[in-house]
DNA sequence: AAGCGTTATATTTACTAAAACATAACGAAA
DNA sequence: TTTCGTTATGTTTTAGTAAATATAACGCTT
């Protein structure tokens, strides 16, 4: 069996992590469910962990990534901003490009 | 301040990690010092951790990456095989290429 | 044969990160 | 004004990982 190359990418802003695999996954779940608590449930992570992640994302980003509301109809909720939607799309694209790039590079090792 | 993109790559063989950042660093230290214990000291990690890492590397690789000897002149030691030397060179090269590639991709996010 | 600095490995201890638990605040709706 | 499902936090407990400690085996050198 031949070697496989794997990678993780993430984006930082001022030495703080802005986006990584897990954060993107969380944002997608928020977009799908309309709330942070439902997103957390769907990913089988605790609400607190999800909240900490999302808080970190919004604190690191140049512009808000989500708009969160407390109370009111349905108790509140969270939704992505246009900026947030653009960010996750760009992240996914770069990530896929990186994988494709690395798959080409791995032959340097297979041929050793 | 603009966003920065970061990455970690690693190589797997049959679902086991063969090489990553830490393992390459360890192999380089072995090459420099001629022994696993000195390599561990130079990296400020325990001998056991270093040994476990190296053992995993050699078990995952198709061919031996180091030759270890016990006893004898100097007590023994460890040195890289030609294959091991080739592996870390290829890893470094692919890693650097990946960084360069990603630095070009990041502008997709800066322009959002 | 004794000493030395290694590799090799098991066992115990400490630390850190994750999970679990608990609770307050909010605002629309009934 | 009570209820409801959220967001927002603090505190405690658990678990998993890393470190520390201990010991055996090895083979050249003296």
PDB file of C-alpha atoms (C1' of nucleotides) in Angstrom:
ATOM      1  CA  UNK A   1       0.000   0.000   0.000  1.00  0.00           C
ATOM      2  CA  UNK A   2       1.325   3.419  -0.918  1.00  0.00           C
ATOM      3  CA  UNK A   3       1.676   6.435   1.304  1.00  0.00           C
ATOM      4  CA  UNK A   4      -1.094   9.007   1.652  1.00  0.00           C
ATOM      5  CA  UNK A   5      -0.619  12.673   2.306  1.00  0.00           C
ATOM      6  CA  UNK A   6      -3.019  14.561   4.551  1.00  0.00           C
ATOM      7  CA  UNK A   7      -3.348  18.156   5.635  1.00  0.00           C
ATOM      8  CA  UNK A   8      -5.225  20.574   7.817  1.00  0.00           C
ATOM      9  CA  UNK A   9      -5.387  24.247   7.016  1.00  0.00           C
ATOM     10  CA  UNK A  10      -6.592  27.118   9.158  1.00  0.00           C
ATOM     11  CA  UNK A  11      -6.797  30.864   8.958  1.00  0.00           C
ATOM     12  CA  UNK A  12      -5.444  33.151  11.628  1.00  0.00           C
ATOM     13  CA  UNK A  13      -6.014  36.790  12.372  1.00  0.00           C
ATOM     14  CA  UNK A  14      -3.519  38.486  14.664  1.00  0.00           C
ATOM     15  CA  UNK A  15      -2.270  35.141  16.084  1.00  0.00           C
ATOM     16  CA  UNK A  16      -5.784  33.971  16.883  1.00  0.00           C
ATOM     17  CA  UNK A  17      -7.430  31.167  14.974  1.00  0.00           C
ATOM     18  CA  UNK A  18     -10.289  32.459  12.866  1.00  0.00           C
ATOM     19  CA  UNK A  19     -11.334  29.442  10.828  1.00  0.00           C
ATOM     20  CA  UNK A  20     -10.458  25.781  10.805  1.00  0.00           C
ATOM     21  CA  UNK A  21     -12.129  22.524   9.943  1.00  0.00           C
ATOM     22  CA  UNK A  22     -14.246  22.415  13.110  1.00  0.00           C
ATOM     23  CA  UNK A  23     -15.290  26.043  12.976  1.00  0.00           C
ATOM     24  CA  UNK A  24     -16.385  25.775   9.370  1.00  0.00           C
ATOM     25  CA  UNK A  25     -18.380  22.685  10.211  1.00  0.00           C
ATOM     26  CA  UNK A  26     -20.054  24.568  13.056  1.00  0.00           C
ATOM     27  CA  UNK A  27     -20.907  27.546  10.860  1.00  0.00           C
ATOM     28  CA  UNK A  28     -22.451  25.262   8.270  1.00  0.00           C
ATOM     29  CA  UNK A  29     -24.559  23.609  10.956  1.00  0.00           C
ATOM     30  CA  UNK A  30     -25.712  27.028  12.156  1.00  0.00           C
ATOM     31  CA  UNK A  31     -26.708  27.966   8.630  1.00  0.00           C
ATOM     32  CA  UNK A  32     -28.672  24.750   8.330  1.00  0.00           C
ATOM     33  CA  UNK A  33     -30.429  24.822  11.710  1.00  0.00           C
ATOM     34  CA  UNK A  34     -30.781  28.516  12.464  1.00  0.00           C
ATOM     35  CA  UNK A  35     -29.510  28.175  16.020  1.00  0.00           C
ATOM     36  CA  UNK A  36     -26.297  27.550  17.873  1.00  0.00           C
ATOM     37  CA  UNK A  37     -27.824  25.030  20.274  1.00  0.00           C
ATOM     38  CA  UNK A  38     -29.328  22.973  17.450  1.00  0.00           C
ATOM     39  CA  UNK A  39     -26.048  23.148  15.559  1.00  0.00           C
ATOM     40  CA  UNK A  40     -24.201  21.850  18.616  1.00  0.00           C
ATOM     41  CA  UNK A  41     -26.660  18.970  18.991  1.00  0.00           C
ATOM     42  CA  UNK A  42     -26.340  18.039  15.341  1.00  0.00           C
ATOM     43  CA  UNK A  43     -22.560  17.851  15.680  1.00  0.00           C
ATOM     44  CA  UNK A  44     -22.680  16.006  19.008  1.00  0.00           C
ATOM     45  CA  UNK A  45     -20.659  18.649  20.808  1.00  0.00           C
ATOM     46  CA  UNK A  46     -21.655  20.517  23.959  1.00  0.00           C
ATOM     47  CA  UNK A  47     -23.359  23.859  23.658  1.00  0.00           C
ATOM     48  CA  UNK A  48     -20.567  25.441  25.625  1.00  0.00           C
ATOM     49  CA  UNK A  49     -17.925  24.188  23.258  1.00  0.00           C
ATOM     50  CA  UNK A  50     -19.923  25.421  20.295  1.00  0.00           C
ATOM     51  CA  UNK A  51     -20.457  28.795  21.915  1.00  0.00           C
ATOM     52  CA  UNK A  52     -16.767  29.182  22.756  1.00  0.00           C
ATOM     53  CA  UNK A  53     -15.843  28.359  19.174  1.00  0.00           C
ATOM     54  CA  UNK A  54     -18.345  30.755  17.682  1.00  0.00           C
ATOM     55  CA  UNK A  55     -17.368  33.495  20.094  1.00  0.00           C
ATOM     56  CA  UNK A  56     -13.761  33.065  19.073  1.00  0.00           C
ATOM     57  CA  UNK A  57     -14.677  33.215  15.392  1.00  0.00           C
ATOM     58  CA  UNK A  58     -16.578  36.448  15.769  1.00  0.00           C
ATOM     59  CA  UNK A  59     -13.888  38.024  17.934  1.00  0.00           C
ATOM     60  CA  UNK A  60     -11.171  37.171  15.399  1.00  0.00           C
ATOM     61  CA  UNK A  61     -13.000  38.163  12.257  1.00  0.00           C
ATOM     62  CA  UNK A  62     -12.779  41.625  10.751  1.00  0.00           C
ATOM     63  CA  UNK A  63     -16.528  41.719  10.351  1.00  0.00           C
ATOM     64  CA  UNK A  64     -19.289  39.732  12.101  1.00  0.00           C
ATOM     65  CA  UNK A  65     -19.677  36.183  10.836  1.00  0.00           C
ATOM     66  CA  UNK A  66     -22.990  35.504  12.588  1.00  0.00           C
ATOM     67  CA  UNK A  67     -25.820  37.538  14.067  1.00  0.00           C
ATOM     68  CA  UNK A  68     -27.075  36.061  17.324  1.00  0.00           C
ATOM     69  CA  UNK A  69     -30.318  37.001  19.037  1.00  0.00           C
ATOM     70  CA  UNK A  70     -31.512  36.182  22.537  1.00  0.00           C
ATOM     71  CA  UNK A  71     -35.141  35.742  23.542  1.00  0.00           C
ATOM     72  CA  UNK A  72     -38.227  36.439  21.490  1.00  0.00           C
ATOM     73  CA  UNK A  73     -39.950  34.165  19.018  1.00  0.00           C
ATOM     74  CA  UNK A  74     -38.452  30.686  19.272  1.00  0.00           C
ATOM     75  CA  UNK A  75     -36.128  31.826  22.043  1.00  0.00           C
ATOM     76  CA  UNK A  76     -33.671  33.431  19.681  1.00  0.00           C
ATOM     77  CA  UNK A  77     -31.227  32.036  17.176  1.00  0.00           C
ATOM     78  CA  UNK A  78     -28.098  32.546  15.117  1.00  0.00           C
ATOM     79  CA  UNK A  79     -27.597  33.095  11.423  1.00  0.00           C
ATOM     80  CA  UNK A  80     -24.674  33.673   9.130  1.00  0.00           C
ATOM     81  CA  UNK A  81     -23.926  37.066   7.674  1.00  0.00           C
ATOM     82  CA  UNK A  82     -23.109  37.398   3.980  1.00  0.00           C
ATOM     83  CA  UNK A  83     -19.495  37.774   5.048  1.00  0.00           C
ATOM     84  CA  UNK A  84     -19.678  34.507   6.979  1.00  0.00           C
ATOM     85  CA  UNK A  85     -21.118  32.714   3.976  1.00  0.00           C
ATOM     86  CA  UNK A  86     -18.338  34.034   1.770  1.00  0.00           C
ATOM     87  CA  UNK A  87     -15.686  32.992   4.284  1.00  0.00           C
ATOM     88  CA  UNK A  88     -16.734  29.375   4.490  1.00  0.00           C
ATOM     89  CA  UNK A  89     -17.038  29.129   0.724  1.00  0.00           C
ATOM     90  CA  UNK A  90     -13.510  30.502   0.283  1.00  0.00           C
ATOM     91  CA  UNK A  91     -12.187  28.186   2.986  1.00  0.00           C
ATOM     92  CA  UNK A  92     -13.690  25.105   1.358  1.00  0.00           C
ATOM     93  CA  UNK A  93     -12.312  26.105  -2.002  1.00  0.00           C
ATOM     94  CA  UNK A  94      -8.799  26.688  -0.727  1.00  0.00           C
ATOM     95  CA  UNK A  95      -8.894  23.474   1.261  1.00  0.00           C
ATOM     96  CA  UNK A  96      -9.918  21.420  -1.745  1.00  0.00           C
ATOM     97  CA  UNK A  97      -7.263  23.072  -3.894  1.00  0.00           C
ATOM     98  CA  UNK A  98      -4.676  22.244  -1.242  1.00  0.00           C
ATOM     99  CA  UNK A  99      -5.665  18.569  -1.235  1.00  0.00           C
ATOM    100  CA  UNK A 100      -5.486  18.414  -5.013  1.00  0.00           C
ATOM    101  CA  UNK A 101      -2.087  20.082  -4.956  1.00  0.00           C
ATOM    102  CA  UNK A 102      -0.727  17.680  -2.356  1.00  0.00           C
ATOM    103  CA  UNK A 103      -2.009  14.613  -4.156  1.00  0.00           C
ATOM    104  CA  UNK A 104       0.202  15.622  -7.038  1.00  0.00           C
ATOM    105  CA  UNK A 105       3.187  16.176  -4.767  1.00  0.00           C
ATOM    106  CA  UNK A 106       3.030  12.805  -3.030  1.00  0.00           C
ATOM    107  CA  UNK A 107       4.532  10.994  -5.975  1.00  0.00           C
ATOM    108  CA  UNK A 108       7.849  12.488  -4.918  1.00  0.00           C
ATOM    109  CA  UNK A 109       7.739  10.106  -1.992  1.00  0.00           C
ATOM    110  CA  UNK A 110       6.164   7.118  -3.679  1.00  0.00           C
ATOM    111  CA  UNK A 111       9.075   7.051  -6.083  1.00  0.00           C
ATOM    112  CA  UNK A 112      11.729   6.871  -3.384  1.00  0.00           C
TER     113      UNK A 112
ATOM    114  CA  UNK B   1      -3.913  43.328   9.836  1.00  0.00           C
ATOM    115  CA  UNK B   2      -4.696  40.769   7.179  1.00  0.00           C
ATOM    116  CA  UNK B   3      -5.474  37.106   7.605  1.00  0.00           C
ATOM    117  CA  UNK B   4      -2.766  34.469   7.515  1.00  0.00           C
ATOM    118  CA  UNK B   5      -3.175  30.925   6.288  1.00  0.00           C
ATOM    119  CA  UNK B   6      -1.416  28.064   8.043  1.00  0.00           C
ATOM    120  CA  UNK B   7      -1.176  24.341   7.456  1.00  0.00           C
ATOM    121  CA  UNK B   8       0.139  21.091   8.776  1.00  0.00           C
ATOM    122  CA  UNK B   9       0.787  18.155   6.517  1.00  0.00           C
ATOM    123  CA  UNK B  10       1.551  14.572   7.411  1.00  0.00           C
ATOM    124  CA  UNK B  11       2.099  11.309   5.621  1.00  0.00           C
ATOM    125  CA  UNK B  12       0.214   8.141   6.484  1.00  0.00           C
ATOM    126  CA  UNK B  13       0.830   4.526   5.647  1.00  0.00           C
ATOM    127  CA  UNK B  14      -2.068   2.142   6.123  1.00  0.00           C
ATOM    128  CA  UNK B  15      -3.903   4.560   8.453  1.00  0.00           C
ATOM    129  CA  UNK B  16      -0.853   5.026  10.663  1.00  0.00           C
ATOM    130  CA  UNK B  17       1.031   8.282  10.778  1.00  0.00           C
ATOM    131  CA  UNK B  18       4.452   7.911   9.246  1.00  0.00           C
ATOM    132  CA  UNK B  19       5.796  11.440   9.164  1.00  0.00           C
ATOM    133  CA  UNK B  20       4.686  14.770  10.535  1.00  0.00           C
ATOM    134  CA  UNK B  21       6.295  17.942  11.756  1.00  0.00           C
ATOM    135  CA  UNK B  22       7.427  16.473  15.082  1.00  0.00           C
ATOM    136  CA  UNK B  23       8.743  13.244  13.635  1.00  0.00           C
ATOM    137  CA  UNK B  24      10.773  15.050  11.006  1.00  0.00           C
ATOM    138  CA  UNK B  25      12.210  17.303  13.693  1.00  0.00           C
ATOM    139  CA  UNK B  26      13.167  14.243  15.716  1.00  0.00           C
ATOM    140  CA  UNK B  27      14.802  12.538  12.747  1.00  0.00           C
ATOM    141  CA  UNK B  28      16.821  15.666  12.018  1.00  0.00           C
ATOM    142  CA  UNK B  29      17.994  15.782  15.630  1.00  0.00           C
ATOM    143  CA  UNK B  30      19.036  12.136  15.432  1.00  0.00           C
ATOM    144  CA  UNK B  31      21.018  12.858  12.291  1.00  0.00           C
ATOM    145  CA  UNK B  32      22.730  15.733  14.051  1.00  0.00           C
ATOM    146  CA  UNK B  33      23.494  14.049  17.370  1.00  0.00           C
ATOM    147  CA  UNK B  34      23.913  10.384  16.416  1.00  0.00           C
ATOM    148  CA  UNK B  35      21.721   9.140  19.235  1.00  0.00           C
ATOM    149  CA  UNK B  36      18.076   9.039  20.217  1.00  0.00           C
ATOM    150  CA  UNK B  37      18.709  10.078  23.795  1.00  0.00           C
ATOM    151  CA  UNK B  38      20.745  13.112  22.759  1.00  0.00           C
ATOM    152  CA  UNK B  39      18.124  14.003  20.163  1.00  0.00           C
ATOM    153  CA  UNK B  40      15.423  13.868  22.839  1.00  0.00           C
ATOM    154  CA  UNK B  41      17.447  16.118  25.133  1.00  0.00           C
ATOM    155  CA  UNK B  42      18.064  18.623  22.358  1.00  0.00           C
ATOM    156  CA  UNK B  43      14.335  18.855  21.704  1.00  0.00           C
ATOM    157  CA  UNK B  44      13.400  18.952  25.391  1.00  0.00           C
ATOM    158  CA  UNK B  45      11.192  15.907  25.173  1.00  0.00           C
ATOM    159  CA  UNK B  46      11.443  12.748  27.271  1.00  0.00           C
ATOM    160  CA  UNK B  47      13.447   9.815  25.962  1.00  0.00           C
ATOM    161  CA  UNK B  48      10.339   7.671  26.117  1.00  0.00           C
ATOM    162  CA  UNK B  49       8.338  10.044  23.954  1.00  0.00           C
ATOM    163  CA  UNK B  50      11.152  10.186  21.441  1.00  0.00           C
ATOM    164  CA  UNK B  51      11.491   6.416  21.426  1.00  0.00           C
ATOM    165  CA  UNK B  52       7.751   5.896  20.930  1.00  0.00           C
ATOM    166  CA  UNK B  53       7.752   8.325  18.022  1.00  0.00           C
ATOM    167  CA  UNK B  54      10.760   6.735  16.348  1.00  0.00           C
ATOM    168  CA  UNK B  55       9.376   3.254  16.876  1.00  0.00           C
ATOM    169  CA  UNK B  56       6.143   4.300  15.215  1.00  0.00           C
ATOM    170  CA  UNK B  57       8.034   5.815  12.288  1.00  0.00           C
ATOM    171  CA  UNK B  58      10.009   2.644  11.660  1.00  0.00           C
ATOM    172  CA  UNK B  59       6.948   0.428  12.022  1.00  0.00           C
ATOM    173  CA  UNK B  60       4.974   2.502   9.516  1.00  0.00           C
ATOM    174  CA  UNK B  61       7.666   2.941   6.897  1.00  0.00           C
ATOM    175  CA  UNK B  62       8.112   0.537   4.019  1.00  0.00           C
ATOM    176  CA  UNK B  63      11.845   0.423   4.703  1.00  0.00           C
ATOM    177  CA  UNK B  64      13.854   1.240   7.853  1.00  0.00           C
ATOM    178  CA  UNK B  65      14.314   4.946   8.489  1.00  0.00           C
ATOM    179  CA  UNK B  66      16.947   4.572  11.196  1.00  0.00           C
ATOM    180  CA  UNK B  67      19.424   1.944  12.314  1.00  0.00           C
ATOM    181  CA  UNK B  68      19.632   1.687  16.095  1.00  0.00           C
ATOM    182  CA  UNK B  69      22.362  -0.104  17.992  1.00  0.00           C
ATOM    183  CA  UNK B  70      22.556  -1.062  21.669  1.00  0.00           C
ATOM    184  CA  UNK B  71      25.760  -1.308  23.624  1.00  0.00           C
ATOM    185  CA  UNK B  72      29.283  -1.088  22.327  1.00  0.00           C
ATOM    186  CA  UNK B  73      31.405   1.976  21.775  1.00  0.00           C
ATOM    187  CA  UNK B  74      29.647   4.986  23.225  1.00  0.00           C
ATOM    188  CA  UNK B  75      26.812   2.798  24.443  1.00  0.00           C
ATOM    189  CA  UNK B  76      25.159   2.582  21.087  1.00  0.00           C
ATOM    190  CA  UNK B  77      23.334   5.090  18.935  1.00  0.00           C
ATOM    191  CA  UNK B  78      20.949   5.762  16.104  1.00  0.00           C
ATOM    192  CA  UNK B  79      21.506   6.982  12.574  1.00  0.00           C
ATOM    193  CA  UNK B  80      19.377   7.658   9.558  1.00  0.00           C
ATOM    194  CA  UNK B  81      19.314   5.347   6.588  1.00  0.00           C
ATOM    195  CA  UNK B  82      19.578   6.772   3.084  1.00  0.00           C
ATOM    196  CA  UNK B  83      15.857   6.146   2.808  1.00  0.00           C
ATOM    197  CA  UNK B  84      15.254   8.169   5.961  1.00  0.00           C
ATOM    198  CA  UNK B  85      17.321  11.036   4.630  1.00  0.00           C
ATOM    199  CA  UNK B  86      15.370  11.006   1.388  1.00  0.00           C
ATOM    200  CA  UNK B  87      12.057  10.966   3.236  1.00  0.00           C
ATOM    201  CA  UNK B  88      12.731  14.021   5.334  1.00  0.00           C
ATOM    202  CA  UNK B  89      14.046  15.920   2.333  1.00  0.00           C
ATOM    203  CA  UNK B  90      10.911  15.105   0.351  1.00  0.00           C
ATOM    204  CA  UNK B  91       8.719  16.026   3.308  1.00  0.00           C
ATOM    205  CA  UNK B  92      10.381  19.406   3.724  1.00  0.00           C
ATOM    206  CA  UNK B  93      10.093  20.119   0.037  1.00  0.00           C
ATOM    207  CA  UNK B  94       6.418  19.241  -0.161  1.00  0.00           C
ATOM    208  CA  UNK B  95       5.728  21.207   3.001  1.00  0.00           C
ATOM    209  CA  UNK B  96       7.402  24.321   1.645  1.00  0.00           C
ATOM    210  CA  UNK B  97       5.605  23.984  -1.665  1.00  0.00           C
ATOM    211  CA  UNK B  98       2.321  23.700   0.204  1.00  0.00           C
ATOM    212  CA  UNK B  99       3.003  26.908   2.118  1.00  0.00           C
ATOM    213  CA  UNK B 100       3.893  28.755  -1.047  1.00  0.00           C
ATOM    214  CA  UNK B 101       0.758  27.478  -2.739  1.00  0.00           C
ATOM    215  CA  UNK B 102      -1.457  28.546   0.148  1.00  0.00           C
ATOM    216  CA  UNK B 103       0.075  31.994   0.369  1.00  0.00           C
ATOM    217  CA  UNK B 104      -1.144  32.561  -3.157  1.00  0.00           C
ATOM    218  CA  UNK B 105      -4.609  31.261  -2.335  1.00  0.00           C
ATOM    219  CA  UNK B 106      -5.155  33.454   0.691  1.00  0.00           C
ATOM    220  CA  UNK B 107      -5.900  36.502  -1.414  1.00  0.00           C
ATOM    221  CA  UNK B 108      -9.293  34.955  -2.133  1.00  0.00           C
ATOM    222  CA  UNK B 109     -10.142  35.767   1.452  1.00  0.00           C
ATOM    223  CA  UNK B 110      -8.356  39.069   1.803  1.00  0.00           C
ATOM    224  CA  UNK B 111     -10.449  40.443  -1.020  1.00  0.00           C
ATOM    225  CA  UNK B 112     -13.789  39.602   0.591  1.00  0.00           C
TER     226      UNK B 112
ATOM    227  C1'  DA C   1      34.786  -8.908  34.800  1.00  0.00           C
ATOM    228  C1'  DA C   2      33.346  -4.220  35.718  1.00  0.00           C
ATOM    229  C1'  DG C   3      31.920   0.245  33.902  1.00  0.00           C
ATOM    230  C1'  DC C   4      29.765   3.160  30.685  1.00  0.00           C
ATOM    231  C1'  DG C   5      26.194   5.353  27.789  1.00  0.00           C
ATOM    232  C1'  DT C   6      23.136   3.765  25.031  1.00  0.00           C
ATOM    233  C1'  DT C   7      18.397   1.399  23.462  1.00  0.00           C
ATOM    234  C1'  DA C   8      14.175  -0.595  25.127  1.00  0.00           C
ATOM    235  C1'  DT C   9      10.143  -0.923  28.065  1.00  0.00           C
ATOM    236  C1'  DA C  10       6.826  -0.850  32.152  1.00  0.00           C
ATOM    237  C1'  DT C  11       4.679   1.699  35.751  1.00  0.00           C
ATOM    238  C1'  DT C  12       3.295   5.576  38.139  1.00  0.00           C
ATOM    239  C1'  DT C  13       2.368  10.500  38.633  1.00  0.00           C
ATOM    240  C1'  DA C  14       1.056  15.152  37.032  1.00  0.00           C
ATOM    241  C1'  DC C  15      -1.058  18.206  34.019  1.00  0.00           C
ATOM    242  C1'  DT C  16      -4.042  19.935  30.630  1.00  0.00           C
ATOM    243  C1'  DA C  17      -7.887  19.856  27.709  1.00  0.00           C
ATOM    244  C1'  DA C  18     -12.517  18.247  27.113  1.00  0.00           C
ATOM    245  C1'  DA C  19     -16.891  17.152  28.893  1.00  0.00           C
ATOM    246  C1'  DA C  20     -20.581  17.580  32.158  1.00  0.00           C
ATOM    247  C1'  DC C  21     -23.344  20.213  35.054  1.00  0.00           C
ATOM    248  C1'  DA C  22     -25.566  24.339  36.669  1.00  0.00           C
ATOM    249  C1'  DT C  23     -27.671  28.882  36.216  1.00  0.00           C
ATOM    250  C1'  DA C  24     -28.704  33.563  34.679  1.00  0.00           C
ATOM    251  C1'  DA C  25     -30.634  36.683  31.160  1.00  0.00           C
ATOM    252  C1'  DC C  26     -33.374  37.690  27.357  1.00  0.00           C
ATOM    253  C1'  DG C  27     -37.716  38.968  24.727  1.00  0.00           C
ATOM    254  C1'  DA C  28     -41.791  37.580  22.167  1.00  0.00           C
ATOM    255  C1'  DA C  29     -46.151  35.304  22.867  1.00  0.00           C
ATOM    256  C1'  DA C  30     -49.990  33.554  25.288  1.00  0.00           C
TER     257       DA C  30
ATOM    258  C1'  DT D   1     -46.796  37.796  34.306  1.00  0.00           C
ATOM    259  C1'  DT D   2     -45.703  33.136  33.207  1.00  0.00           C
ATOM    260  C1'  DT D   3     -43.797  30.082  29.794  1.00  0.00           C
ATOM    261  C1'  DC D   4     -40.536  28.812  26.340  1.00  0.00           C
ATOM    262  C1'  DG D   5     -36.268  27.942  23.813  1.00  0.00           C
ATOM    263  C1'  DT D   6     -32.685  30.357  23.063  1.00  0.00           C
ATOM    264  C1'  DT D   7     -27.867  32.822  24.090  1.00  0.00           C
ATOM    265  C1'  DA D   8     -24.338  33.515  27.536  1.00  0.00           C
ATOM    266  C1'  DT D   9     -21.195  32.088  31.387  1.00  0.00           C
ATOM    267  C1'  DG D  10     -19.121  29.980  35.546  1.00  0.00           C
ATOM    268  C1'  DT D  11     -17.886  25.856  38.018  1.00  0.00           C
ATOM    269  C1'  DT D  12     -16.901  21.147  38.627  1.00  0.00           C
ATOM    270  C1'  DT D  13     -15.714  16.653  37.075  1.00  0.00           C
ATOM    271  C1'  DT D  14     -13.733  13.452  33.928  1.00  0.00           C
ATOM    272  C1'  DA D  15     -10.539  11.678  30.727  1.00  0.00           C
ATOM    273  C1'  DG D  16      -6.792  11.508  27.939  1.00  0.00           C
ATOM    274  C1'  DT D  17      -2.178  12.849  27.154  1.00  0.00           C
ATOM    275  C1'  DA D  18       2.351  13.994  28.599  1.00  0.00           C
ATOM    276  C1'  DA D  19       5.950  13.677  32.016  1.00  0.00           C
ATOM    277  C1'  DA D  20       8.537  11.434  35.579  1.00  0.00           C
ATOM    278  C1'  DT D  21      10.534   7.424  37.527  1.00  0.00           C
ATOM    279  C1'  DA D  22      12.491   2.873  37.460  1.00  0.00           C
ATOM    280  C1'  DT D  23      14.886  -1.056  35.472  1.00  0.00           C
ATOM    281  C1'  DA D  24      16.700  -4.385  32.239  1.00  0.00           C
ATOM    282  C1'  DA D  25      19.662  -5.555  28.349  1.00  0.00           C
ATOM    283  C1'  DC D  26      23.363  -4.731  25.336  1.00  0.00           C
ATOM    284  C1'  DG D  27      28.274  -4.791  23.725  1.00  0.00           C
ATOM    285  C1'  DC D  28      32.559  -2.269  23.361  1.00  0.00           C
ATOM    286  C1'  DT D  29      36.399  -0.668  26.377  1.00  0.00           C
ATOM    287  C1'  DT D  30      39.435  -0.824  30.052  1.00  0.00           C
TER     288       DT D  30
END
